[in-house]
Short mmCIF file of C-alpha atoms in Angstrom, two decimals:
data_model
loop_
_atom_site.label_atom_id
_atom_site.label_comp_id
_atom_site.label_asym_id
_atom_site.label_seq_id
_atom_site.Cartn_x
_atom_site.Cartn_y
_atom_site.Cartn_z
CA ASP A 28 156.39 102.41 64.14
CA GLY A 29 156.72 99.23 62.09
CA SER A 30 160.21 99.91 60.75
CA ARG A 31 161.68 96.73 62.26
CA ALA A 32 158.69 94.49 61.48
CA GLY A 33 159.36 93.94 57.79
CA SER A 34 156.66 93.82 55.16
CA GLY A 35 153.21 92.49 55.95
CA ASN A 36 149.57 93.23 56.63
CA LEU A 37 148.51 95.61 59.42
CA GLU A 38 144.88 95.24 60.48
CA ILE A 39 143.08 97.53 62.94
CA LEU A 40 139.61 96.85 64.32
CA VAL A 41 137.68 99.21 66.59
CA ASN A 42 134.87 97.55 68.54
CA GLY A 43 135.09 94.43 66.41
CA GLY A 44 134.94 96.40 63.17
CA HIS A 45 131.76 98.30 64.06
CA VAL A 46 133.61 101.64 64.10
CA THR A 47 135.53 102.72 60.99
CA SER A 48 139.25 103.34 61.45
CA PHE A 49 141.59 105.25 59.18
CA VAL A 50 145.30 104.58 58.62
CA ARG A 51 147.71 107.03 57.00
CA ALA A 52 151.26 106.12 55.98
CA LEU A 53 153.79 108.62 57.35
CA GLY A 54 156.74 107.08 55.51
CA SER A 55 159.68 104.99 56.74
CA GLN A 56 157.25 102.22 57.82
CA ARG A 57 155.43 104.54 60.24
CA PHE A 58 151.65 104.91 60.30
CA LEU A 59 149.02 107.05 61.99
CA ALA A 60 145.72 105.36 62.88
CA SER A 61 142.57 107.15 64.03
CA PHE A 62 138.84 106.70 64.43
CA VAL A 63 135.82 108.86 65.22
CA PRO A 64 133.61 107.35 67.94
CA HIS A 65 129.84 107.27 67.47
CA GLU A 66 129.16 107.23 71.21
CA ALA A 67 130.93 108.43 74.36
CA VAL A 68 131.75 104.91 75.59
CA THR A 69 134.89 102.83 76.06
CA HIS A 70 136.23 101.52 72.73
CA LEU A 71 138.32 98.41 72.13
CA VAL A 72 141.11 98.84 69.56
CA GLU A 73 142.65 95.60 68.26
CA MET A 74 145.73 95.54 66.02
CA THR A 75 147.33 92.60 64.27
CA PHE A 76 150.35 92.38 61.99
CA ASN A 77 150.44 89.30 59.76
CA GLY A 78 147.84 87.73 62.03
CA GLU A 79 149.84 88.31 65.23
CA THR A 80 148.48 90.57 67.98
CA VAL A 81 150.30 93.89 68.33
CA PRO A 82 150.61 94.78 72.05
#
């Protein structure tokens, strides 16, 4: 839910960009992100908004 964040750039990386992620806008500044893993291992998902880390 980014409704209070204002406009900007949301970036999502899975395993440093080695796994493709998909983002779908749900409306009202809400988004659904997903990815399909290639292997059954732990994955690192990193999100930034305007260059700032999203916790």
